[in-house]
Amino acid sequence: MAGAYAGFVNSAVGTRLARQLGLPRPVRLRRYAADAPLVEGPVLVAGLADAPVAAHVRRLLAGEDIDVVDAVADGTRIGAVVLDLTAVAEPGDLDLVRVVLAPAVKALRASGRVIIIGADPSSATTVAQSAARRALEGIARSVGKELRAGATANLVLVADGAEANADAAVRFLLSGRSAYVDGQVVRVGAGAPSEPADWARPLDGKVAVVTGAARGIGAAIAEVLARDGAHVVCVDIPAAGESLARTANRIGGTAVQVDVTAADAGQRILDAAARHGGLDIVVHNAGITRDKLLANMDESRWTSVLDVNLGSILRMNEILLGENGIRDGGHVVLVSSIAGIAGNRGQTNYAASKAGVIGLVDALSVTEGLVRRRITVNAVAPGFIETEMTARVPFATREVGRLLNSLSQGGLPVDVAETIAWFSQDANAGVTGNVVRVCGQSLLGA
Amino acid sequence: MAAPAKPRRAAVIGGNRIPFARANSTYAKASNQDMLTASLEGLVARFGLAGEPVGEVAAGAVLKHSRDFNLTREAVLGSSLAPTTPAYDVQQACGTGLEATILVANKIALGQVESGIAGGTDTASDAPIAVNEGLRDALLALNRAKTPGQRLKAVARLRPGQVVPEIPRNVEPRTGLSMGEHMAQTAAQWGITREAQDELAVNSHRNLAAAYDRGFFDDLLTPYLGLTRDQNLRADSSVDKLAKLKPVFGRGNDATMTAANSTPLTDGASVVLLGSDAWAAERGLPVLAHLVDAQTAAVDYVTGNEGLLMAPAYALPRLLERHGMKLQDFDLVEIHEAFAATVLCTLAAWESESFCRDRLGLDAPIGALDRSKLNVNGSSLAAGHPFAATGGRIVASLAKSLQEKGSGARGLISICAAGGQGVMAILEAA
């Protein structure tokens, strides 16, 4: 958490003033640490009817030695609430949300979690069921906006028959890994998730490639993937080689200096991964901005951004996702942007490329060959993240960017990296075709 | 005890260097240790060696501070290599980097180590400055003094004139002549023209620029302190432009050597990763080439019997004889461009019937070299020449070029060194 505003409202005078004026007060978010519990405090688990996912969640929490409660006792605080509403059939069923969540939200600790589990509206069998299922999204997003002190609310939509696949998603949303993920919808579908031997090293033995790894979000992705056990092949342009080497050596990875737009980039990356036994995880993170209002946009700004941020991914994927490329059961994660969802003044080229990335996820996640090989394809869309790039944004714009979200602060590169690492887990094999915003429920692109 | 293993060829797996900077420029405040460490870090990252030991690291510097007595080991400790990696310093003037490569390769060949890193670093900017000899004598006497009387006597020996330090000069101690002056004499003896030298210099720049443009250095070089390319490189260099420069070495009509066709003073460092084939295979590392053989030679330049930088001319026939090869059998030849005239004199000597007969004791001249095989990716004139770093630059670049040519392609390296010495090696593409 950084920023002049945050510093002020957390000072002695600022705190008092903020209380009187009802100003948002950003808190230090709970973030993942290998030795910290999955979630602090007991977890309230409730559900409608047979609540099939809740049963899995209770088992998951028992395995982590976390107390599960059915109701909030007077004067107690809880770390999270998981509400299984997969069984909603008509709008009348939704009242359970009010009954359960109203007291639970009041008892929620700082950086607490609200997770609502639902079923996919598109597979509803009646109009009423579709309406009720879709209503959960509005509930989750609104609850997210009401929560205080770093608490988040997210919705998990589980496909029929995939109830057992939601574990990794619930685990992620409960943990500090999802600190800056708020107001999101995660869809869990078919797939064959496999639990890691050690949840502290869920990527043990995997080989990952991260483009744009020299600094910023890319370096954080490389670090988190390595922390989770993967050998990381770090890729960046030759001119960034010095910081790329620093990233690679810090995490015991390998550096490959190549421009992602080079014709042989895919092959050179694959060769480097092959040295370590093969390729399991591909993170397309490399990207550039060349901002200008459309009226003043020249050809080179347009084409360079589109080529680096989108064209290069398509070209490299021919090799990386080809027959001798990524192994079966692998994971592809792309970095989109909130600008690709909401658009951004002066960023038509960038927004085009980042929206294009989402189109790429939509298509690849249902591509027959990849589905047969059990390869998942997902994207993250970062909001305001504190990086060298955003540090150059003018002061006022930067402060506004930090505050226009439910957590009243900018995210950190590690927050983006955690979501990517979660997409990369074999335990999460049921999650494909998702675009998860890491934006603290930003008002943009909501 | 097991019998010593049969010698095997050491593999050149890859290399790394930092871009070479003009003296007193971008790297002016970087020490030899900084630059050698940076080179090692790039290599470690490229080959995923962080936290791992290698058999040994051998490297050196020509211009070296007294505090850098254990330079290479200190650089290893400052790098991401395992601190259990042994290291030692080597010094053979401009031959240092290649000599270090030969030393490590020989240990690998004999099975004494499975892997190693060879290299070198030099800074003409951060050069050591020694105190005046009289001052040094007095200070040492003061240090030895045990009584106040002895101390007073030692202090009394100090004179104001002694504060003038000794800055190292680029001269041969036994002749007092700079390397450029020596070369100018040899160039005049061989009748090397200004035009030929300028043409060679221009080719060096063009070849180096083209190599950068095709991404040849993407996996041979790691940027350092904001520099991403060799600072001396002039892609737009032309014979016409070079013709305008005034000579800096030699006298009168014989003066042909200019700042452009002479190697510039440079800062930089380079390293090469070597290993047995088995060590490389275990790690899935590619083998670019093998070091086939090496030869050093020295000449009597003190009496003027031979030119200071002509020793490689003498090393070659010994190497060729051992392998039943001709100069023309090589697919690529790297002759270090100490000066353009050095390369041209060496080639002229090999073509000369009388030189080959009288000096080398050969029945027939070694003959001409197809110039299209010479320094194809540019050399010292364009890249610069941080003395001890030149060998590592050439070994890694040549190994990669040979691999591009195809398995079995052979390359020759020739590096002349101060003190009338020469170091040569043969590489063969894996």
GROMACS .gro file of C-alpha atoms in nm, chain B residues 66-430:
model
  365
  512SER     CA    1   4.731  -0.452  -0.592
  513ARG     CA    2   4.406  -0.493  -0.395
  514ASP     CA    3   4.279  -0.723  -0.671
  515PHE     CA    4   4.528  -0.998  -0.584
  516ASN     CA    5   4.243  -1.254  -0.584
  517LEU     CA    6   4.030  -1.083  -0.847
  518THR     CA    7   3.860  -1.385  -1.001
  519ARG     CA    8   3.771  -1.553  -0.674
  520GLU     CA    9   3.629  -1.225  -0.546
  521ALA     CA   10   3.420  -1.192  -0.862
  522VAL     CA   11   3.291  -1.548  -0.809
  523LEU     CA   12   3.196  -1.462  -0.451
  524GLY     CA   13   3.012  -1.157  -0.577
  525SER     CA   14   2.823  -1.361  -0.836
  526SER     CA   15   2.531  -1.604  -0.810
  527LEU     CA   16   2.760  -1.905  -0.860
  528ALA     CA   17   2.792  -2.130  -0.555
  529PRO     CA   18   3.058  -1.992  -0.320
  530THR     CA   19   3.218  -2.337  -0.336
  531THR     CA   20   3.347  -2.257  -0.686
  532PRO     CA   21   3.729  -2.231  -0.685
  533ALA     CA   22   3.896  -1.962  -0.891
  534TYR     CA   23   4.239  -1.828  -0.983
  535ASP     CA   24   4.394  -1.540  -1.172
  536VAL     CA   25   4.584  -1.566  -1.500
  537GLN     CA   26   4.780  -1.302  -1.687
  538GLN     CA   27   4.939  -1.315  -2.029
  539ALA     CA   28   4.874  -0.962  -2.149
  540CYS     CA   29   4.626  -0.957  -2.439
  541GLY     CA   30   4.646  -1.335  -2.451
  542THR     CA   31   4.497  -1.365  -2.100
  543GLY     CA   32   4.141  -1.457  -2.195
  544LEU     CA   33   4.245  -1.720  -2.450
  545GLU     CA   34   4.515  -1.858  -2.221
  546ALA     CA   35   4.259  -1.889  -1.940
  547THR     CA   36   4.033  -2.079  -2.182
  548ILE     CA   37   4.316  -2.314  -2.271
  549LEU     CA   38   4.395  -2.377  -1.903
  550VAL     CA   39   4.037  -2.463  -1.810
  551ALA     CA   40   3.989  -2.668  -2.128
  552ASN     CA   41   4.304  -2.868  -2.053
  553LYS     CA   42   4.180  -2.951  -1.702
  554ILE     CA   43   3.852  -3.066  -1.852
  555ALA     CA   44   4.041  -3.266  -2.116
  556LEU     CA   45   4.236  -3.445  -1.843
  557GLY     CA   46   3.926  -3.513  -1.637
  558GLN     CA   47   4.044  -3.295  -1.348
  559VAL     CA   48   3.727  -3.085  -1.365
  560GLU     CA   49   3.395  -3.141  -1.544
  561SER     CA   50   3.317  -2.776  -1.607
  562GLY     CA   51   3.472  -2.435  -1.583
  563ILE     CA   52   3.450  -2.073  -1.677
  564ALA     CA   53   3.735  -1.880  -1.839
  565GLY     CA   54   3.754  -1.510  -1.901
  566GLY     CA   55   3.910  -1.177  -1.849
  567THR     CA   56   3.840  -0.817  -1.767
  568ASP     CA   57   4.021  -0.491  -1.817
  569THR     CA   58   3.970  -0.127  -1.756
  570ALA     CA   59   4.181   0.146  -1.902
  571SER     CA   60   3.968   0.398  -1.708
  572ASP     CA   61   4.008   0.260  -1.357
  573ALA     CA   62   4.378   0.185  -1.407
  574PRO     CA   63   4.597   0.136  -1.103
  575ILE     CA   64   4.824   0.425  -1.008
  576ALA     CA   65   5.146   0.338  -0.827
  577VAL     CA   66   5.331   0.575  -0.597
  578ASN     CA   67   5.666   0.716  -0.699
  579GLU     CA   68   5.945   0.461  -0.645
  580GLY     CA   69   6.134   0.692  -0.402
  581LEU     CA   70   5.819   0.745  -0.198
  582ARG     CA   71   5.750   0.373  -0.196
  583ASP     CA   72   6.103   0.304  -0.066
  584ALA     CA   73   6.059   0.562   0.210
  585LEU     CA   74   5.716   0.435   0.311
  586LEU     CA   75   5.837   0.077   0.329
  587ALA     CA   76   6.134   0.188   0.543
  588LEU     CA   77   5.889   0.369   0.772
  589ASN     CA   78   5.685   0.054   0.798
  590ARG     CA   79   5.995  -0.146   0.896
  591ALA     CA   80   6.110   0.111   1.154
  592LYS     CA   81   6.092  -0.004   1.516
  593THR     CA   82   6.234   0.290   1.712
  594PRO     CA   83   6.142   0.659   1.703
  595GLY     CA   84   6.488   0.730   1.566
  596GLN     CA   85   6.445   0.489   1.277
  597ARG     CA   86   6.104   0.639   1.205
  598LEU     CA   87   6.245   0.990   1.199
  599LYS     CA   88   6.521   0.878   0.963
  600ALA     CA   89   6.267   0.719   0.727
  601VAL     CA   90   6.046   1.028   0.727
  602ALA     CA   91   6.350   1.243   0.658
  603ARG     CA   92   6.393   1.059   0.327
  604LEU     CA   93   6.063   1.199   0.193
  605ARG     CA   94   6.098   1.465  -0.079
  606PRO     CA   95   5.830   1.691  -0.235
  607GLY     CA   96   5.898   1.554  -0.584
  608GLN     CA   97   5.797   1.208  -0.469
  609VAL     CA   98   5.427   1.292  -0.467
  610VAL     CA   99   5.417   1.251  -0.845
  611PRO     CA  100   5.257   0.909  -0.901
  612GLU     CA  101   5.351   0.653  -1.162
  613ILE     CA  102   5.066   0.615  -1.408
  614PRO     CA  103   5.099   0.297  -1.614
  615ARG     CA  104   5.194   0.363  -1.973
  616ASN     CA  105   5.129   0.141  -2.269
  617VAL     CA  106   5.499   0.078  -2.332
  618GLU     CA  107   5.722  -0.225  -2.346
  619PRO     CA  108   5.946  -0.209  -2.038
  620ARG     CA  109   6.249  -0.339  -2.228
  621THR     CA  110   6.234  -0.102  -2.521
  622GLY     CA  111   6.044   0.196  -2.384
  623LEU     CA  112   5.846   0.199  -2.708
  624SER     CA  113   5.469   0.193  -2.710
  625MET     CA  114   5.298  -0.098  -2.874
  626GLY     CA  115   5.183   0.135  -3.153
  627GLU     CA  116   5.540   0.247  -3.222
  628HIS     CA  117   5.655  -0.113  -3.233
  629MET     CA  118   5.376  -0.198  -3.473
  630ALA     CA  119   5.454   0.103  -3.689
  631GLN     CA  120   5.807  -0.029  -3.736
  632THR     CA  121   5.682  -0.374  -3.832
  633ALA     CA  122   5.418  -0.228  -4.065
  634ALA     CA  123   5.683  -0.023  -4.241
  635GLN     CA  124   5.908  -0.328  -4.277
  636TRP     CA  125   5.627  -0.522  -4.443
  637GLY     CA  126   5.519  -0.224  -4.654
  638ILE     CA  127   5.161  -0.230  -4.529
  639THR     CA  128   4.967   0.057  -4.688
  640ARG     CA  129   4.738   0.303  -4.516
  641GLU     CA  130   4.459   0.209  -4.757
  642ALA     CA  131   4.477  -0.160  -4.673
  643GLN     CA  132   4.464  -0.082  -4.302
  644ASP     CA  133   4.168   0.153  -4.336
  645GLU     CA  134   3.983  -0.103  -4.546
  646LEU     CA  135   4.035  -0.370  -4.282
  647ALA     CA  136   3.911  -0.132  -4.012
  648VAL     CA  137   3.598  -0.046  -4.210
  649ASN     CA  138   3.524  -0.415  -4.264
  650SER     CA  139   3.556  -0.473  -3.892
  651HIS     CA  140   3.291  -0.209  -3.818
  652ARG     CA  141   3.060  -0.329  -4.096
  653ASN     CA  142   3.085  -0.693  -3.993
  654LEU     CA  143   3.023  -0.614  -3.628
  655ALA     CA  144   2.725  -0.391  -3.708
  656ALA     CA  145   2.576  -0.660  -3.933
  657ALA     CA  146   2.622  -0.920  -3.658
  658TYR     CA  147   2.431  -0.701  -3.414
  659ASP     CA  148   2.158  -0.640  -3.669
  660ARG     CA  149   2.096  -1.009  -3.726
  661GLY     CA  150   2.076  -1.073  -3.350
  662PHE     CA  151   2.404  -1.264  -3.340
  663PHE     CA  152   2.492  -1.118  -3.002
  664ASP     CA  153   2.151  -1.177  -2.841
  665ASP     CA  154   2.288  -1.477  -2.654
  666LEU     CA  155   2.651  -1.368  -2.629
  667LEU     CA  156   2.616  -1.034  -2.455
  668THR     CA  157   2.439  -0.889  -2.152
  669PRO     CA  158   2.391  -0.511  -2.132
  670TYR     CA  159   2.571  -0.331  -1.852
  671LEU     CA  160   2.520   0.015  -1.701
  672GLY     CA  161   2.283   0.109  -1.980
  673LEU     CA  162   2.515   0.011  -2.262
  674THR     CA  163   2.360  -0.240  -2.501
  675ARG     CA  164   2.617  -0.237  -2.783
  676ASP     CA  165   2.991  -0.187  -2.810
  677GLN     CA  166   3.044   0.185  -2.778
  678ASN     CA  167   3.326   0.205  -3.029
  679LEU     CA  168   3.115   0.062  -3.311
  680ARG     CA  169   3.065   0.296  -3.607
  681ALA     CA  170   2.823   0.127  -3.843
  682ASP     CA  171   2.860   0.411  -4.095
  683SER     CA  172   3.239   0.388  -4.105
  684SER     CA  173   3.388   0.429  -4.456
  685VAL     CA  174   3.732   0.430  -4.614
  686ASP     CA  175   3.680   0.792  -4.723
  687LYS     CA  176   3.605   0.904  -4.368
  688LEU     CA  177   3.901   0.714  -4.226
  689ALA     CA  178   4.135   0.862  -4.490
  690LYS     CA  179   4.091   1.204  -4.331
  691LEU     CA  180   4.249   1.103  -3.999
  692LYS     CA  181   4.607   1.197  -3.910
  693PRO     CA  182   4.853   0.918  -3.826
  694VAL     CA  183   4.925   0.870  -3.456
  695PHE     CA  184   5.209   0.618  -3.470
  696GLY     CA  185   5.523   0.614  -3.685
  697ARG     CA  186   5.702   0.901  -3.855
  698GLY     CA  187   5.696   1.086  -4.188
  699ASN     CA  188   5.584   0.905  -4.503
  700ASP     CA  189   5.598   0.573  -4.322
  701ALA     CA  190   5.327   0.682  -4.081
  702THR     CA  191   5.013   0.489  -4.172
  703MET     CA  192   4.857   0.408  -3.837
  704THR     CA  193   4.564   0.622  -3.720
  705ALA     CA  194   4.323   0.619  -3.428
  706ALA     CA  195   4.076   0.437  -3.653
  707ASN     CA  196   4.299   0.154  -3.775
  708SER     CA  197   4.453   0.109  -3.430
  709THR     CA  198   4.271  -0.065  -3.150
  710PRO     CA  199   4.109   0.179  -2.906
  711LEU     CA  200   4.162   0.172  -2.528
  712THR     CA  201   3.852   0.006  -2.389
  713ASP     CA  202   3.683  -0.119  -2.072
  714GLY     CA  203   3.499  -0.451  -2.056
  715ALA     CA  204   3.490  -0.815  -1.955
  716SER     CA  205   3.403  -1.151  -2.107
  717VAL     CA  206   3.361  -1.512  -1.994
  718VAL     CA  207   3.323  -1.851  -2.162
  719LEU     CA  208   3.146  -2.159  -2.025
  720LEU     CA  209   3.340  -2.480  -2.084
  721GLY     CA  210   3.261  -2.836  -1.987
  722SER     CA  211   3.286  -3.201  -2.073
  723ASP     CA  212   3.028  -3.329  -2.320
  724ALA     CA  213   2.876  -3.535  -2.040
  725TRP     CA  214   2.842  -3.235  -1.808
  726ALA     CA  215   2.671  -3.039  -2.084
  727ALA     CA  216   2.440  -3.328  -2.172
  728GLU     CA  217   2.335  -3.378  -1.809
  729ARG     CA  218   2.215  -3.019  -1.802
  730GLY     CA  219   2.064  -3.021  -2.147
  731LEU     CA  220   2.310  -2.752  -2.249
  732PRO     CA  221   2.405  -2.716  -2.614
  733VAL     CA  222   2.765  -2.771  -2.717
  734LEU     CA  223   2.872  -2.514  -2.973
  735ALA     CA  224   3.225  -2.636  -3.042
  736HIS     CA  225   3.523  -2.820  -2.896
  737LEU     CA  226   3.866  -2.683  -2.827
  738VAL     CA  227   4.086  -2.899  -3.046
  739ASP     CA  228   4.433  -2.770  -2.965
  740ALA     CA  229   4.630  -2.463  -2.872
  741GLN     CA  230   4.979  -2.323  -2.919
  742THR     CA  231   5.172  -2.031  -2.780
  743ALA     CA  232   5.490  -1.875  -2.914
  744ALA     CA  233   5.721  -1.585  -2.834
  745VAL     CA  234   5.965  -1.380  -3.042
  746ASP     CA  235   6.281  -1.185  -2.967
  747TYR     CA  236   6.153  -0.835  -3.022
  748VAL     CA  237   6.398  -0.681  -2.770
  749THR     CA  238   6.696  -0.702  -3.007
  750GLY     CA  239   6.473  -0.608  -3.296
  751ASN     CA  240   6.512  -0.953  -3.450
  752GLU     CA  241   6.134  -0.973  -3.491
  753GLY     CA  242   5.835  -0.743  -3.458
  754LEU     CA  243   5.669  -0.723  -3.117
  755LEU     CA  244   5.334  -0.860  -3.235
  756MET     CA  245   5.456  -1.124  -3.480
  757ALA     CA  246   5.460  -1.427  -3.246
  758PRO     CA  247   5.135  -1.579  -3.380
  759ALA     CA  248   5.304  -1.615  -3.718
  760TYR     CA  249   5.543  -1.857  -3.547
  761ALA     CA  250   5.279  -2.047  -3.351
  762LEU     CA  251   5.073  -2.142  -3.656
  763PRO     CA  252   5.305  -2.390  -3.832
  764ARG     CA  253   5.344  -2.593  -3.512
  765LEU     CA  254   4.965  -2.615  -3.481
  766LEU     CA  255   4.915  -2.698  -3.848
  767GLU     CA  256   5.180  -2.971  -3.840
  768ARG     CA  257   5.021  -3.143  -3.539
  769HIS     CA  258   4.690  -3.165  -3.722
  770GLY     CA  259   4.809  -3.217  -4.079
  771MET     CA  260   4.622  -2.902  -4.176
  772LYS     CA  261   4.677  -2.605  -4.402
  773LEU     CA  262   4.574  -2.249  -4.316
  774GLN     CA  263   4.328  -2.273  -4.602
  775ASP     CA  264   4.152  -2.569  -4.438
  776PHE     CA  265   3.993  -2.347  -4.175
  777ASP     CA  266   3.634  -2.239  -4.232
  778LEU     CA  267   3.675  -1.927  -4.021
  779VAL     CA  268   3.979  -1.739  -3.894
  780GLU     CA  269   3.987  -1.486  -3.609
  781ILE     CA  270   4.297  -1.271  -3.597
  782HIS     CA  271   4.283  -1.021  -3.312
  783GLU     CA  272   4.303  -0.671  -3.457
  784ALA     CA  273   4.553  -0.522  -3.215
  785PHE     CA  274   4.608  -0.291  -3.510
  786ALA     CA  275   4.487  -0.339  -3.866
  787ALA     CA  276   4.856  -0.358  -3.954
  788THR     CA  277   4.905  -0.653  -3.716
  789VAL     CA  278   4.656  -0.862  -3.911
  790LEU     CA  279   4.801  -0.754  -4.245
  791CYS     CA  280   5.164  -0.817  -4.138
  792THR     CA  281   5.074  -1.163  -4.009
  793LEU     CA  282   4.893  -1.254  -4.332
  794ALA     CA  283   5.181  -1.111  -4.539
  795ALA     CA  284   5.433  -1.314  -4.340
  796TRP     CA  285   5.242  -1.636  -4.406
  797GLU     CA  286   5.233  -1.553  -4.776
  798SER     CA  287   5.605  -1.470  -4.790
  799GLU     CA  288   5.823  -1.746  -4.926
  800SER     CA  289   6.138  -1.607  -4.765
  801PHE     CA  290   5.975  -1.552  -4.423
  802CYS     CA  291   5.825  -1.899  -4.418
  803ARG     CA  292   6.156  -2.051  -4.530
  804ASP     CA  293   6.404  -1.845  -4.326
  805ARG     CA  294   6.203  -1.771  -4.013
  806LEU     CA  295   5.960  -2.060  -3.989
  807GLY     CA  296   6.179  -2.324  -4.150
  808LEU     CA  297   5.908  -2.436  -4.392
  809ASP     CA  298   5.960  -2.580  -4.741
  810ALA     CA  299   5.677  -2.376  -4.886
  811PRO     CA  300   5.487  -2.064  -4.779
  812ILE     CA  301   5.176  -2.109  -4.568
  813GLY     CA  302   4.996  -1.910  -4.834
  814ALA     CA  303   4.714  -1.664  -4.862
  815LEU     CA  304   4.394  -1.664  -4.657
  816ASP     CA  305   4.058  -1.622  -4.823
  817ARG     CA  306   3.961  -1.287  -4.669
  818SER     CA  307   3.593  -1.380  -4.661
  819LYS     CA  308   3.678  -1.617  -4.374
  820LEU     CA  309   3.851  -1.350  -4.167
  821ASN     CA  310   3.688  -1.186  -3.864
  822VAL     CA  311   3.340  -1.233  -4.013
  823ASN     CA  312   3.159  -1.078  -3.716
  824GLY     CA  313   3.400  -0.790  -3.667
  825SER     CA  314   3.686  -0.780  -3.421
  826SER     CA  315   3.882  -0.555  -3.189
  827LEU     CA  316   3.900  -0.248  -3.414
  828ALA     CA  317   3.522  -0.214  -3.402
  829ALA     CA  318   3.433  -0.385  -3.074
  830GLY     CA  319   3.721  -0.244  -2.873
  831HIS     CA  320   3.990  -0.430  -2.686
  832PRO     CA  321   3.980  -0.451  -2.307
  833PHE     CA  322   4.304  -0.649  -2.303
  834ALA     CA  323   4.219  -0.961  -2.102
  835ALA     CA  324   3.857  -0.963  -2.224
  836THR     CA  325   3.941  -1.012  -2.590
  837GLY     CA  326   4.006  -1.387  -2.574
  838GLY     CA  327   3.667  -1.468  -2.423
  839ARG     CA  328   3.493  -1.248  -2.677
  840ILE     CA  329   3.658  -1.428  -2.967
  841VAL     CA  330   3.621  -1.785  -2.832
  842ALA     CA  331   3.246  -1.750  -2.769
  843SER     CA  332   3.173  -1.568  -3.096
  844LEU     CA  333   3.380  -1.809  -3.305
  845ALA     CA  334   3.223  -2.114  -3.138
  846LYS     CA  335   2.877  -1.982  -3.224
  847SER     CA  336   2.979  -1.894  -3.582
  848LEU     CA  337   3.125  -2.241  -3.634
  849GLN     CA  338   2.809  -2.403  -3.507
  850GLU     CA  339   2.612  -2.197  -3.758
  851LYS     CA  340   2.847  -2.331  -4.030
  852GLY     CA  341   2.770  -2.688  -3.931
  853SER     CA  342   2.923  -2.980  -3.749
  854GLY     CA  343   3.296  -3.028  -3.810
  855ALA     CA  344   3.361  -2.670  -3.922
  856ARG     CA  345   3.701  -2.557  -3.798
  857GLY     CA  346   3.813  -2.218  -3.680
  858LEU     CA  347   4.149  -2.065  -3.590
  859ILE     CA  348   4.210  -1.799  -3.326
  860SER     CA  349   4.523  -1.586  -3.327
  861ILE     CA  350   4.595  -1.334  -3.052
  862CYS     CA  351   4.915  -1.135  -3.017
  863ALA     CA  352   5.025  -1.017  -2.675
  864ALA     CA  353   5.272  -0.777  -2.516
  865GLY     CA  354   5.618  -0.910  -2.450
  866GLY     CA  355   5.641  -1.052  -2.802
  867GLN     CA  356   5.398  -1.335  -2.737
  868GLY     CA  357   5.124  -1.506  -2.931
  869VAL     CA  358   4.842  -1.744  -2.835
  870MET     CA  359   4.654  -1.961  -3.084
  871ALA     CA  360   4.378  -2.215  -3.066
  872ILE     CA  361   4.171  -2.434  -3.295
  873LEU     CA  362   3.797  -2.481  -3.239
  874GLU     CA  363   3.576  -2.735  -3.415
  875ALA     CA  364   3.198  -2.714  -3.437
  876ALA     CA  365   3.026  -2.990  -3.241
   0.00000   0.00000   0.00000
